[in-house]
Amino acid sequence: MKLNGAQVVLRTLKDLDVDTLFGYPGGAVIPLYDALYEVRDDFTHIRTSHEQGASHAADGYARVTGKVGVCIATSGPGATNTVTGIANAYMDSIPMLVITGQVPTNLLGRDSFQEIDITGVTNPITKHNYLVKDIQDLEDTIKKAFHIAKSGRPGPVLVDIPKDIFLTDIDYKEIDNKEFVEFVDNKLKNEDSFDDELIETIADKINKSKRPAIYAGGGVIISGNSDKLLELSEKNDIPVTNSLMGLGSISRKNKLSLGLVGMHGSREANLTVHNSDLLLAIGARFSDRVIGKPDDFAKEAQIIHIDRDESEVSKNIAVDNYAVGDMSIILEKIIKRVNEKKREEWLDEVEGFKVKKEKNLEEFSPQNILKQSSDVLGEEAIVATDVGQHQMWAAQNWDFLYPNTFVTSGGLGTMGFGLGAAIGTQVGKPDKRTVLVTGDGSFRMNCNELATVRKWDLPIIILLFNNSSLGMVRQWQKLFQEEKYSETDITDEVDYVKLADAYGIDGYRVCNMKDFKKTLDIVSKTREPVLIECELNKDACVYPIVPPGKSIDKLVIE
Ligand SMILES: Cc1ncc(C[n+]2csc(CCOP(=O)(O)OP(=O)(O)O)c2C)c(N)n1
Ligand SMILES: [Mg+2]
């Protein structure tokens, strides 16, 4: 069968069970879109307003489906517009395949129109990348890229395809890349660093520990090990704290779940880690946002690290034991060897770490808005966020019940991630309801994607926290820069309700709890996209906060 390169790309994606693409056309990918036109019934292609939106959508889609998110962009500016999205996926270990068009091979290296060396640009932010110069390599390269993206510790892989390669015909014969898959899988197995003796040592330490704590990260969710985390923690009665990426790995309604640890972690999570005598880090990377002052982090504790990626071991914090490999095997072996326990004394102490304070549930506060939304939308919600105070309030106050229900930019902290990501999560899980928690600053960055939301009738509920400020930066200026509010007040009179209206989306503006509840009640009964702008006080701060450079037990409560 004769196919051209563009047809080979689509045929290969189909072989890989890809049915959803996020992308944006342009000169170098005209042949690809031409081929897509012919097979448009085989794919859902979401054309966003901007390639950054497409890249975040592919990322969000990957996070909630566990599949590889696929994003297409043209050469030059199309490709560079995906760079933030690629970096974001890289920092959070999200499997993504980015296909970029490139100038024809005979124009490479000549500063041709819309030529950017995108493999060069993305070298430090991809797990791997390729420039395909020979049509014979095309299918094989895409299959390799796809496998690399999702194997081991996932991440984004970019394949750059010159326009003439899309247009070259070949005799197509489906390639079986079993050999490569075996090669990668064997390579991963060779990185395994655990044996029965080590497992015995770890289980023994857990059994002997008086004050154990778990610090579970995104790796638990990505590797599909939330059930094993629960089994281990419940069998040995170990309280569980989470990194931002780890939220959802254990239900926040479980009594062993203490929520977020680190800079904006709860008092109980931070003090539990700080006072533990054994800390079990699972699929987590000891980010600076978690550990505070490295020298004082879990000082009394033996630290054990279980992860897929050996390069994370003792990178930020020196550990006493580590097991690298398939986390489900490692956890299963540990679970078998730990004793069933009840740790009343330790858990009483942990309970005592909680801040006991009367709460005024009628106050129109970010906390109450989120708690209310979490209660009403709970089971069916997937929460996507932008970056800033609203993100931390969402992390602290939403009761995440299941893995893959909190989609947030952890490592890169990308303002503008939210709306694109929300599109991806709503497309990936159409029966769920995506709630986007965003801030006025972040929302402005990529609100152009409202057009995409409307076009596809995505029933996203946008909770816009309008505090007329770049709140998180303003908070740092308030706490650490003597209240010099340099360029963080953004009272520019943007009418967000009218903005939504311009895109054909209903908007509501609310400024008290009663109206908020009423509005939420109305919108939760529809399946329409909606924006709810919550007018908030710019002086509200995210607490607790561990001041920069301080140990996590030195958190400031308010
Ligand atoms: C692309 C990008 N630019 C700048 C920043 C720095 N930054 C972090 S939080 C923040 C303020 C966010 O404002 P908003 O979205 O309104 O959220 P709020 O903190 O007010 O809830 C800024 C500017 C960033 N994280 N990302
Ligand atoms: Mg704001």
Coordinates of C-alpha atoms and ligand atoms in Angstrom, one line a residue:
M1 CA 0.0 0.0 0.0
K2 CA 1.4 3.4 -1.0
L3 CA 1.1 6.1 1.8
N4 CA 2.7 9.5 2.1
G5 CA 4.5 10.5 5.3
A6 CA 1.4 12.4 6.6
Q7 CA -0.7 9.3 6.1
V8 CA 1.9 7.2 7.8
V9 CA 1.8 9.5 10.9
L10 CA -2.0 9.1 11.3
R11 CA -2.0 5.4 10.5
T12 CA 0.7 4.9 13.1
L13 CA -1.2 6.9 15.7
K14 CA -4.2 4.8 15.0
D15 CA -2.1 1.6 15.5
L16 CA -1.2 3.1 18.9
D17 CA -4.8 3.5 19.8
V18 CA -4.7 7.3 19.7
D19 CA -8.1 8.7 19.0
T20 CA -7.8 12.3 20.3
L21 CA -5.4 15.0 19.1
F22 CA -4.9 18.5 20.3
G23 CA -3.3 20.8 17.7
Y24 CA -3.2 23.8 15.4
P25 CA -2.5 23.9 11.7
G26 CA 0.2 25.9 9.8
G27 CA 2.4 25.8 6.7
A28 CA 4.7 22.9 7.6
V29 CA 1.8 20.7 8.8
I30 CA -0.6 21.4 5.9
P31 CA 0.1 17.9 4.5
L32 CA -0.7 16.4 7.9
Y33 CA -3.9 18.2 8.2
D34 CA -4.7 17.3 4.6
A35 CA -4.3 13.7 5.5
L36 CA -6.4 14.2 8.6
Y37 CA -9.2 15.6 6.5
E38 CA -9.5 12.2 4.8
V39 CA -9.6 10.2 8.1
R40 CA -11.4 12.9 10.2
D41 CA -13.9 10.3 11.5
D42 CA -11.1 8.3 13.1
F43 CA -9.9 11.1 15.3
T44 CA -11.3 13.8 17.5
H45 CA -9.1 16.7 16.7
I46 CA -9.4 19.7 19.1
R47 CA -8.1 22.9 17.5
T48 CA -7.4 25.3 20.3
S49 CA -6.9 29.0 20.1
H50 CA -3.2 28.8 20.7
E51 CA -0.6 26.0 20.6
Q52 CA 0.1 26.5 24.3
G53 CA -3.5 25.7 25.0
A54 CA -3.2 22.5 22.9
S55 CA -0.1 21.5 24.8
H56 CA -1.7 21.9 28.2
A57 CA -4.8 20.2 26.9
A58 CA -2.7 17.2 25.8
D59 CA -1.1 17.2 29.3
G60 CA -4.5 17.4 31.1
Y61 CA -5.9 14.6 28.9
A62 CA -2.9 12.4 29.7
R63 CA -3.2 13.0 33.4
V64 CA -6.8 11.9 33.7
T65 CA -6.8 9.1 31.1
G66 CA -3.4 7.6 31.8
K67 CA -2.9 7.6 28.0
V68 CA -0.2 9.5 26.1
G69 CA -1.5 13.0 25.2
V70 CA -0.8 14.0 21.6
C71 CA -0.2 17.5 20.5
I72 CA 0.4 18.8 16.9
A73 CA 2.0 22.2 16.0
T74 CA 3.5 23.7 12.9
S75 CA 7.2 24.7 12.6
G76 CA 8.7 27.9 14.1
P77 CA 6.2 29.9 16.3
G78 CA 3.8 26.9 16.4
A79 CA 6.5 24.8 17.9
T80 CA 7.9 27.4 20.2
N81 CA 4.4 28.0 21.5
T82 CA 4.3 24.5 22.8
V83 CA 7.6 24.9 24.8
T84 CA 5.9 25.9 28.1
G85 CA 3.5 23.0 27.8
I86 CA 6.4 20.6 27.1
A87 CA 8.4 21.9 30.1
N88 CA 5.3 21.7 32.2
A89 CA 4.8 18.0 31.3
Y90 CA 8.5 17.3 31.8
M91 CA 8.5 18.7 35.3
D92 CA 5.4 16.7 36.3
S93 CA 6.4 13.5 34.4
I94 CA 3.4 13.5 32.1
P95 CA 3.5 11.2 29.0
M96 CA 3.1 13.4 25.9
L97 CA 3.9 13.1 22.2
V98 CA 4.4 16.4 20.5
I99 CA 4.5 16.3 16.7
T100 CA 5.9 19.4 15.1
G101 CA 6.2 20.2 11.4
Q102 CA 9.5 21.4 10.2
V103 CA 10.8 23.2 7.1
P104 CA 11.7 20.9 4.2
T105 CA 15.0 19.0 4.6
N106 CA 16.6 21.0 1.8
L107 CA 15.9 24.2 3.7
L108 CA 17.1 23.0 7.1
G109 CA 19.8 25.2 8.7
R110 CA 19.3 28.2 6.5
D111 CA 17.1 30.4 8.7
S112 CA 14.3 29.5 6.4
F113 CA 10.8 31.0 7.0
Q114 CA 9.4 29.6 10.3
E115 CA 12.5 27.5 10.9
I116 CA 13.4 26.9 14.5
D117 CA 15.7 24.1 15.7
I118 CA 12.9 22.8 18.0
T119 CA 14.8 19.6 18.9
G120 CA 17.6 21.9 20.1
V121 CA 15.2 24.1 22.0
T122 CA 13.4 21.2 23.7
N123 CA 16.5 19.1 24.4
P124 CA 16.5 19.9 28.1
I125 CA 12.8 19.6 28.6
T126 CA 12.0 16.4 26.8
K127 CA 12.6 12.8 27.8
H128 CA 13.9 12.4 24.2
N129 CA 13.3 14.0 20.9
Y130 CA 13.8 13.3 17.2
L131 CA 14.2 15.0 13.8
V132 CA 13.0 12.6 11.1
K133 CA 15.1 13.0 8.0
D134 CA 14.2 9.8 6.2
I135 CA 10.7 8.6 5.5
Q136 CA 11.8 5.1 6.2
D137 CA 12.3 6.0 9.8
L138 CA 9.0 7.8 10.3
E139 CA 6.7 5.0 11.7
D140 CA 9.5 3.5 13.7
T141 CA 10.4 6.8 15.3
I142 CA 6.8 7.6 16.2
K143 CA 6.3 4.2 17.8
K144 CA 9.6 4.6 19.7
A145 CA 8.7 8.1 20.9
F146 CA 5.3 6.9 22.1
H147 CA 6.8 4.1 24.0
I148 CA 9.5 6.2 25.6
A149 CA 6.9 8.8 26.6
K150 CA 4.9 6.3 28.7
S151 CA 7.5 3.8 29.9
G152 CA 9.3 4.0 33.3
R153 CA 9.1 7.6 34.5
P154 CA 6.8 9.2 31.9
G155 CA 7.6 12.4 30.1
P156 CA 7.1 14.4 26.9
V157 CA 8.8 13.3 23.6
L158 CA 8.9 15.4 20.5
V159 CA 9.1 14.3 16.9
D160 CA 10.0 17.0 14.4
I161 CA 8.9 16.2 10.8
P162 CA 10.1 18.2 7.8
K163 CA 7.3 19.1 5.3
D164 CA 8.8 17.0 2.5
I165 CA 8.9 13.9 4.6
F166 CA 5.1 14.3 5.1
L167 CA 4.8 14.5 1.3
T168 CA 7.1 11.5 0.4
D169 CA 5.4 8.3 -0.6
I170 CA 6.5 4.9 0.7
D171 CA 5.3 1.3 0.4
Y172 CA 3.7 1.1 3.8
K173 CA 4.1 -2.1 5.8
E174 CA 3.2 -2.0 9.5
I175 CA 6.3 -2.1 11.6
D176 CA 6.4 -4.3 14.7
N177 CA 8.5 -2.5 17.3
K178 CA 8.4 -5.4 19.8
E179 CA 12.2 -5.5 19.8
F180 CA 12.5 -1.8 20.9
V181 CA 9.8 -2.2 23.6
E182 CA 11.7 -5.2 24.9
F183 CA 14.9 -3.3 24.9
V184 CA 13.4 -0.4 26.9
D185 CA 11.7 -2.7 29.3
N186 CA 14.9 -4.7 29.9
K187 CA 16.8 -1.4 30.4
L188 CA 14.3 -0.5 33.0
K189 CA 14.5 -3.9 34.7
N190 CA 18.3 -3.5 34.8
E191 CA 17.8 -0.3 36.8
D192 CA 15.9 -2.2 39.5
S193 CA 17.7 -2.0 42.7
F194 CA 15.9 -4.2 45.2
D195 CA 16.1 -7.7 46.4
D196 CA 14.4 -9.7 49.2
E197 CA 17.0 -8.7 51.7
L198 CA 16.4 -5.0 51.1
I199 CA 12.6 -5.4 51.3
E200 CA 13.1 -7.3 54.6
T201 CA 15.2 -4.4 55.9
I202 CA 12.6 -1.9 54.9
A203 CA 9.7 -3.9 56.3
D204 CA 11.6 -4.4 59.5
K205 CA 12.2 -0.7 59.9
I206 CA 8.6 0.0 59.4
N207 CA 7.6 -2.7 61.9
K208 CA 10.0 -1.4 64.5
S209 CA 9.2 2.3 64.0
K210 CA 7.2 4.1 66.6
R211 CA 6.3 7.2 64.6
P212 CA 6.2 6.3 60.9
A213 CA 4.9 8.7 58.2
I214 CA 4.4 8.3 54.5
Y215 CA 5.2 11.1 52.0
A216 CA 3.4 10.1 48.8
G217 CA 4.0 11.9 45.5
G218 CA 2.7 12.0 42.0
G219 CA 4.6 8.8 41.2
V220 CA 2.1 6.8 43.2
I221 CA -0.7 8.1 41.0
I222 CA 1.1 7.9 37.7
S223 CA 2.2 4.3 38.3
G224 CA -1.4 3.4 39.4
N225 CA -0.4 2.4 42.9
S226 CA -3.0 4.3 45.0
D227 CA -4.6 1.0 46.1
K228 CA -1.3 -0.3 47.3
L229 CA -0.5 2.9 49.2
L230 CA -3.8 2.6 51.0
E231 CA -3.2 -1.1 51.8
L232 CA 0.2 -0.3 53.2
S233 CA -0.9 2.7 55.3
E234 CA -4.0 0.9 56.6
K235 CA -2.2 -2.4 57.4
N236 CA 0.5 -0.7 59.5
D237 CA -1.6 2.4 60.5
I238 CA 0.8 4.9 59.0
P239 CA -0.4 8.5 58.4
V240 CA -0.1 9.7 54.8
T241 CA 1.1 13.2 53.7
N242 CA 1.1 14.3 50.1
S243 CA 3.1 16.5 47.8
L244 CA 1.0 18.7 45.5
M245 CA 1.3 16.0 42.8
G246 CA 0.4 13.3 45.2
L247 CA -3.0 14.7 46.2
G248 CA -5.7 12.1 45.3
S249 CA -3.4 9.2 45.9
I250 CA -5.4 8.6 49.1
S251 CA -8.9 9.8 49.8
R252 CA -8.9 13.0 51.9
K253 CA -11.8 11.5 53.8
N254 CA -9.6 8.6 55.0
K255 CA -8.6 9.2 58.6
L256 CA -4.9 8.5 57.8
S257 CA -4.8 11.2 55.2
L258 CA -3.2 14.4 56.3
G259 CA -3.1 16.2 53.0
L260 CA -0.5 18.6 51.7
V261 CA 3.0 18.7 53.2
G262 CA 5.6 21.4 52.8
M263 CA 5.4 25.1 52.1
H264 CA 1.6 25.4 52.3
G265 CA 1.0 22.1 54.0
S266 CA -1.2 21.6 56.9
R267 CA 0.2 21.8 60.4
E268 CA -0.5 18.1 61.1
A269 CA 1.2 17.0 57.8
N270 CA 4.3 19.1 58.4
L271 CA 4.6 18.2 62.1
T272 CA 4.0 14.6 61.4
V273 CA 6.8 14.4 58.9
H274 CA 9.0 16.6 61.2
N275 CA 8.4 14.4 64.2
S276 CA 8.5 11.0 62.5
D277 CA 11.2 8.4 63.3
L278 CA 10.7 6.8 59.9
L279 CA 9.7 8.5 56.7
L280 CA 8.7 6.5 53.7
A281 CA 8.8 8.6 50.5
I282 CA 6.9 6.9 47.7
G283 CA 7.0 8.2 44.2
A284 CA 8.0 11.6 45.4
R285 CA 11.1 13.7 44.7
F286 CA 11.8 15.8 47.8
S287 CA 11.1 19.0 46.0
D288 CA 12.3 22.2 47.6
R289 CA 8.6 23.2 48.1
V290 CA 8.3 20.2 50.4
I291 CA 11.5 19.9 52.3
G292 CA 11.9 23.6 53.4
K293 CA 15.4 23.6 55.1
P294 CA 17.1 20.5 53.8
D295 CA 19.3 20.1 56.9
D296 CA 16.3 20.0 59.2
F297 CA 14.0 17.9 57.1
A298 CA 12.7 14.9 59.1
K299 CA 15.9 15.1 61.1
E300 CA 14.9 12.4 63.6
A301 CA 13.8 10.0 60.9
Q302 CA 15.3 7.2 58.9
I303 CA 14.3 8.0 55.4
I304 CA 13.4 5.3 52.8
H305 CA 12.8 6.2 49.2
I306 CA 10.7 4.1 46.8
D307 CA 10.7 5.4 43.2
R308 CA 10.9 4.5 39.6
D309 CA 13.7 6.9 38.7
E310 CA 17.1 6.2 40.2
S311 CA 18.3 9.7 39.4
E312 CA 16.0 11.0 42.2
V313 CA 17.7 9.0 44.9
S314 CA 19.5 11.2 47.4
K315 CA 19.3 14.1 44.9
N316 CA 17.7 16.6 47.3
I317 CA 17.8 14.7 50.6
A318 CA 20.2 11.9 51.5
V319 CA 18.2 8.7 52.2
D320 CA 19.0 5.7 54.4
N321 CA 17.5 3.0 52.1
Y322 CA 16.1 3.1 48.6
A323 CA 14.3 0.7 46.3
V324 CA 14.1 1.7 42.6
G325 CA 12.0 -0.2 40.2
D326 CA 8.4 -1.2 39.5
M327 CA 6.7 0.4 42.4
S328 CA 3.8 -2.1 42.4
I329 CA 6.1 -5.0 42.9
I330 CA 8.1 -3.2 45.6
L331 CA 5.0 -2.1 47.5
E332 CA 3.4 -5.5 47.2
K333 CA 6.5 -7.2 48.7
I334 CA 6.7 -4.6 51.5
I335 CA 3.0 -5.0 52.3
K336 CA 3.4 -8.7 52.6
R337 CA 6.1 -8.3 55.2
V338 CA 4.8 -5.5 57.4
N339 CA 2.7 -6.4 60.5
E340 CA -0.9 -5.4 61.0
K341 CA -0.7 -2.7 63.6
K342 CA -2.8 -0.1 65.5
R343 CA -0.7 2.9 66.4
E344 CA -3.1 4.7 68.8
E345 CA -0.5 6.7 70.7
W346 CA 1.2 8.1 67.5
L347 CA -2.1 8.8 65.8
D348 CA -3.3 10.6 68.9
E349 CA -0.2 12.7 68.8
V350 CA -0.8 13.4 65.1
E351 CA -4.4 14.4 65.9
G352 CA -3.0 16.9 68.4
F353 CA -1.0 18.6 65.6
K354 CA -4.2 19.8 64.0
V355 CA -5.2 23.4 64.4
K356 CA -8.5 23.6 66.3
K357 CA -10.3 26.7 65.4
E358 CA -13.9 27.7 65.1
K359 CA -14.8 28.4 61.4
N360 CA -17.3 30.9 60.2
L361 CA -18.9 29.0 57.4
E362 CA -20.9 32.0 56.1
E363 CA -17.7 34.0 55.4
F364 CA -17.2 34.5 51.7
S365 CA -13.7 33.1 51.7
P366 CA -11.7 31.0 49.3
Q367 CA -11.7 28.2 51.8
N368 CA -15.5 28.1 52.2
I369 CA -16.0 28.4 48.4
L370 CA -13.8 25.4 47.8
K371 CA -15.2 23.3 50.7
Q372 CA -18.8 24.1 49.4
S373 CA -17.9 23.2 45.8
S374 CA -16.1 20.0 46.9
D375 CA -19.2 18.9 48.9
V376 CA -21.6 19.6 46.1
L377 CA -19.5 18.3 43.2
G378 CA -17.4 15.8 45.1
E379 CA -17.8 12.4 43.4
E380 CA -17.9 13.6 39.8
A381 CA -15.4 16.4 39.9
I382 CA -12.0 16.7 38.4
V383 CA -10.2 19.8 39.6
A384 CA -7.8 21.7 37.3
T385 CA -6.1 24.7 38.6
D386 CA -3.9 27.6 37.5
V387 CA -1.0 28.8 39.6
G388 CA -1.1 31.1 42.6
Q389 CA -3.0 31.4 45.9
H390 CA -6.1 29.9 44.4
Q391 CA -4.1 26.8 43.5
M392 CA -2.9 26.3 47.1
W393 CA -6.3 27.0 48.6
A394 CA -7.7 24.3 46.2
A395 CA -5.0 21.9 47.3
Q396 CA -5.7 22.6 51.0
N397 CA -9.5 22.6 50.9
W398 CA -10.8 20.3 48.3
D399 CA -11.5 16.8 49.5
F400 CA -9.8 14.8 46.7
L401 CA -11.3 11.3 46.7
Y402 CA -9.6 9.5 43.9
P403 CA -6.3 9.5 42.0
N404 CA -6.1 11.6 38.8
T405 CA -8.7 14.1 40.0
F406 CA -6.4 17.0 40.8
V407 CA -4.7 18.4 37.7
T408 CA -2.2 21.1 38.6
S409 CA 1.1 22.5 37.5
G410 CA 3.4 21.2 40.2
G411 CA 6.9 21.4 39.1
L412 CA 6.9 24.4 36.7
G413 CA 4.1 26.4 38.3
T414 CA 2.7 27.6 35.0
M415 CA 0.2 30.4 35.1
G416 CA -2.1 29.9 32.1
F417 CA -2.0 26.1 32.5
G418 CA -5.5 25.8 33.8
L419 CA -8.0 26.4 31.0
G420 CA -6.1 24.3 28.5
A421 CA -5.6 21.5 31.0
A422 CA -9.3 21.7 31.9
I423 CA -10.2 21.3 28.2
G424 CA -8.0 18.1 28.1
T425 CA -9.5 16.7 31.3
Q426 CA -13.1 17.3 30.2
V427 CA -12.4 15.7 26.8
G428 CA -10.6 12.8 28.4
K429 CA -13.3 12.2 31.0
P430 CA -16.5 13.4 29.4
D431 CA -18.7 11.8 32.1
K432 CA -17.0 13.7 34.8
R433 CA -17.3 17.4 35.5
T434 CA -14.1 19.5 35.3
V435 CA -13.9 22.4 37.8
L436 CA -11.3 24.9 36.9
V437 CA -10.1 26.9 39.9
T438 CA -8.3 29.9 38.5
G439 CA -7.1 33.3 39.4
D440 CA -7.6 36.6 37.6
G441 CA -3.9 36.8 36.7
S442 CA -3.6 33.3 35.4
F443 CA -6.9 33.4 33.6
R444 CA -5.9 36.4 31.5
M445 CA -2.9 34.4 30.2
N446 CA -4.9 31.9 28.2
C447 CA -8.5 32.9 28.4
N448 CA -8.6 32.7 24.6
E449 CA -9.3 29.0 25.0
L450 CA -12.9 29.9 26.1
A451 CA -13.6 29.7 22.4
T452 CA -12.5 26.1 22.4
V453 CA -14.6 25.4 25.5
R454 CA -17.7 26.8 23.7
K455 CA -17.0 25.1 20.4
W456 CA -16.9 21.7 22.0
D457 CA -19.6 22.5 24.5
L458 CA -17.4 21.4 27.3
P459 CA -19.3 21.7 30.6
I460 CA -16.4 23.1 32.6
I461 CA -17.2 25.1 35.7
I462 CA -14.8 27.9 35.9
L463 CA -14.3 29.3 39.4
L464 CA -12.5 32.5 38.9
F465 CA -11.0 33.9 42.1
N466 CA -10.8 37.6 41.4
N467 CA -8.7 39.2 44.0
S468 CA -7.6 42.0 41.6
S469 CA -4.1 40.9 42.2
L470 CA -1.3 38.5 41.4
G471 CA -2.1 37.3 44.8
M472 CA 0.7 34.9 45.5
V473 CA 3.4 37.3 44.6
R474 CA 1.6 40.1 46.4
Q475 CA 1.5 37.8 49.5
W476 CA 5.3 37.4 49.4
Q477 CA 5.6 41.2 49.0
K478 CA 3.4 41.6 52.0
L479 CA 5.2 39.1 54.2
F480 CA 8.8 39.5 53.0
Q481 CA 9.2 42.8 51.1
E482 CA 7.7 45.3 53.5
E483 CA 4.4 45.6 51.6
K484 CA 6.0 47.1 48.5
Y485 CA 3.3 46.0 46.1
S486 CA 5.3 46.3 42.9
E487 CA 3.2 45.5 39.9
T488 CA 1.0 43.0 41.6
D489 CA -2.3 45.0 41.8
I490 CA -4.2 44.3 38.6
T491 CA -7.3 46.4 39.1
D492 CA -7.6 47.0 35.4
E493 CA -11.4 46.7 35.4
V494 CA -11.7 43.6 33.2
D495 CA -15.3 42.5 33.1
Y496 CA -14.9 38.7 33.2
V497 CA -18.6 38.1 33.0
K498 CA -18.8 40.1 29.8
L499 CA -15.7 38.4 28.6
A500 CA -17.3 35.0 29.0
D501 CA -20.4 36.3 27.3
A502 CA -18.4 37.4 24.3
Y503 CA -17.4 33.7 23.9
G504 CA -21.1 32.6 24.4
I505 CA -20.5 31.4 27.9
D506 CA -22.8 32.3 30.8
G507 CA -21.1 34.1 33.6
Y508 CA -22.1 35.0 37.2
R509 CA -20.5 37.4 39.6
V510 CA -20.9 36.6 43.3
C511 CA -19.7 38.3 46.4
N512 CA -21.4 36.3 49.3
M513 CA -21.8 32.7 50.3
K514 CA -25.5 32.7 49.9
D515 CA -25.3 33.7 46.2
F516 CA -22.5 31.4 45.6
K517 CA -24.4 28.4 47.0
K518 CA -27.4 29.3 44.9
T519 CA -25.3 29.7 41.7
L520 CA -23.5 26.5 42.3
D521 CA -26.8 24.7 42.8
I522 CA -28.0 26.0 39.4
V523 CA -24.9 25.3 37.4
S524 CA -24.3 21.9 38.9
K525 CA -27.7 20.8 37.4
T526 CA -26.8 21.9 33.9
R527 CA -24.2 20.5 31.5
E528 CA -23.1 23.8 30.1
P529 CA -19.8 25.6 30.4
V530 CA -20.0 28.4 33.0
L531 CA -17.9 31.0 34.6
I532 CA -18.4 32.0 38.3
E533 CA -16.4 35.1 39.2
C534 CA -15.9 35.3 43.0
E535 CA -14.9 38.7 44.2
L536 CA -12.3 38.3 46.9
N537 CA -10.2 40.4 49.2
K538 CA -6.7 40.9 47.9
D539 CA -5.2 40.9 51.3
A540 CA -6.1 37.3 52.1
C541 CA -3.0 35.1 52.4
V542 CA -2.4 31.4 52.0
Y543 CA -1.7 29.9 55.4
P544 CA 0.0 28.0 56.8
I545 CA 3.2 29.1 55.1
V546 CA 6.7 27.9 55.8
P547 CA 8.9 31.0 55.2
P548 CA 11.6 30.4 52.6
G549 CA 14.6 28.6 54.0
K550 CA 12.9 27.6 57.2
S551 CA 12.3 24.1 58.5
I552 CA 8.8 22.8 57.9
D553 CA 7.9 22.8 61.6
K554 CA 8.5 26.5 61.7
L555 CA 5.3 27.1 59.7
V556 CA 3.3 30.3 60.3
I557 CA -0.4 29.6 60.9
E558 CA -1.6 33.1 60.3
Ligands
LIG1 C1 3.8 32.1 33.5 C2 4.1 32.6 34.9 N1 4.5 33.9 35.1 C3 4.7 34.3 36.3 C4 4.6 33.5 37.4 C5 4.8 34.0 38.8 N2 3.6 34.0 39.6 C6 3.3 32.9 40.5 S1 1.8 33.1 41.2 C7 1.5 34.5 40.5 C8 0.3 35.3 40.7 C9 -0.9 34.6 40.2 O1 -2.0 35.4 40.1 P1 -3.5 34.8 40.0 O2 -3.6 33.9 38.9 O3 -4.4 36.0 40.0 O4 -3.6 34.0 41.3 P2 -3.8 34.4 42.9 O5 -2.4 34.2 43.5 O6 -4.2 35.8 42.9 O7 -4.8 33.5 43.4 C10 2.6 34.9 39.6 C11 2.7 36.2 38.9 C12 4.2 32.1 37.1 N3 4.1 31.2 38.1 N4 3.9 31.7 35.9
MG2 MG -5.4 36.9 41.6

